[in-house]
CSV table of C-alpha atoms in Angstrom, one decimal:
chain,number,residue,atom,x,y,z
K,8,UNK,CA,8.2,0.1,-6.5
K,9,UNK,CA,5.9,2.4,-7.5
K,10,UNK,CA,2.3,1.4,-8.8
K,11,UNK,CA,-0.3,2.7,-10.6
K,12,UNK,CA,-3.3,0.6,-10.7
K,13,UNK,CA,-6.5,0.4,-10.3
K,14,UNK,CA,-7.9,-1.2,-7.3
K,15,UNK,CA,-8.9,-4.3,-9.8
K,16,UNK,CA,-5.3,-4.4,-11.1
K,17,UNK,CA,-4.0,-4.7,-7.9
K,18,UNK,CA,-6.4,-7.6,-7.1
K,19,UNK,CA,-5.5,-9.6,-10.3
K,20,UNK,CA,-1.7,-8.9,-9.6
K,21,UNK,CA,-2.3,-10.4,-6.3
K,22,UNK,CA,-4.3,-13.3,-7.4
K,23,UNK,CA,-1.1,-13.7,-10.2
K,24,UNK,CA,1.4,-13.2,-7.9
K,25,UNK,CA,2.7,-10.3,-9.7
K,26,UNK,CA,2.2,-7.5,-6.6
K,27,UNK,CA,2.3,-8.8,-3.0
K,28,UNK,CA,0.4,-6.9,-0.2
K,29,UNK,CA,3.5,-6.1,1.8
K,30,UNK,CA,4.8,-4.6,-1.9
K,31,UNK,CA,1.6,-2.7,-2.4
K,32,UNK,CA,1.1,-1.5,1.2
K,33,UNK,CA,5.0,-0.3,1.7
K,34,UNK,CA,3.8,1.8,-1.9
K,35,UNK,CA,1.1,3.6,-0.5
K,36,UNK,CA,2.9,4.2,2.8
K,37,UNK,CA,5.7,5.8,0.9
K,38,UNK,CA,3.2,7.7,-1.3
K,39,UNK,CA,1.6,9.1,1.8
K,40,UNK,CA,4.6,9.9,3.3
K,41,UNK,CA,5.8,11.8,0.2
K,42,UNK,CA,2.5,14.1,-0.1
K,43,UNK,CA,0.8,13.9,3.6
K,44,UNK,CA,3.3,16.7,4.8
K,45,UNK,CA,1.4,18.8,2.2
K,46,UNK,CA,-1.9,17.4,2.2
K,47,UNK,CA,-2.6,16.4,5.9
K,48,UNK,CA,-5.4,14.0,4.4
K,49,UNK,CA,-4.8,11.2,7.5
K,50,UNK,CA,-5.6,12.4,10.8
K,51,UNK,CA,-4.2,8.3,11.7
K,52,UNK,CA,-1.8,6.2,10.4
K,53,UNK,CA,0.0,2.7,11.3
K,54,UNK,CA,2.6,1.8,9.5
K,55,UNK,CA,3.7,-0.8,11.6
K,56,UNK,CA,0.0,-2.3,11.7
K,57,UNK,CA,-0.7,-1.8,8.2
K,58,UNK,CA,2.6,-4.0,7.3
K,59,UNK,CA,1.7,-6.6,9.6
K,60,UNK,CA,-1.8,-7.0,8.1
K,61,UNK,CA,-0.1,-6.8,4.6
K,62,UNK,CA,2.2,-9.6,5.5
K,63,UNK,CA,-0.8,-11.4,7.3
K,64,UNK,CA,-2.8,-11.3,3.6
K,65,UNK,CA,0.3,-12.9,2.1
């Protein structure tokens, strides 16, 4: 899945139940996996962390 919406789209998908977090936060890890090669805009990132507090929010 691949969104694009503003940060208060997200939120009211959330708070409808139309977008989890673990659906929004596996999009931006792809996203930044597709373009960070190029970009080298994160210096860190955690996945596996990121997913777990995705899954935590749920």
């Amino acid at each position: 899945m691949t969104f694009s919406l503003t940060a208060l789209d997200l939120v009211e998908g959330f708070r409808r139940g139309e977008v989890s977090p673990v659906e929004a936060a596996e999009d931006a890890l792809a996203a930044i996996e597709r373009v960070d090669g190029e970009l080298n805009a994160f210096c860190l990132l955690d996945p596996e962390a990121t997913l777990a507090d995705a899954r935590a929010a749920e």
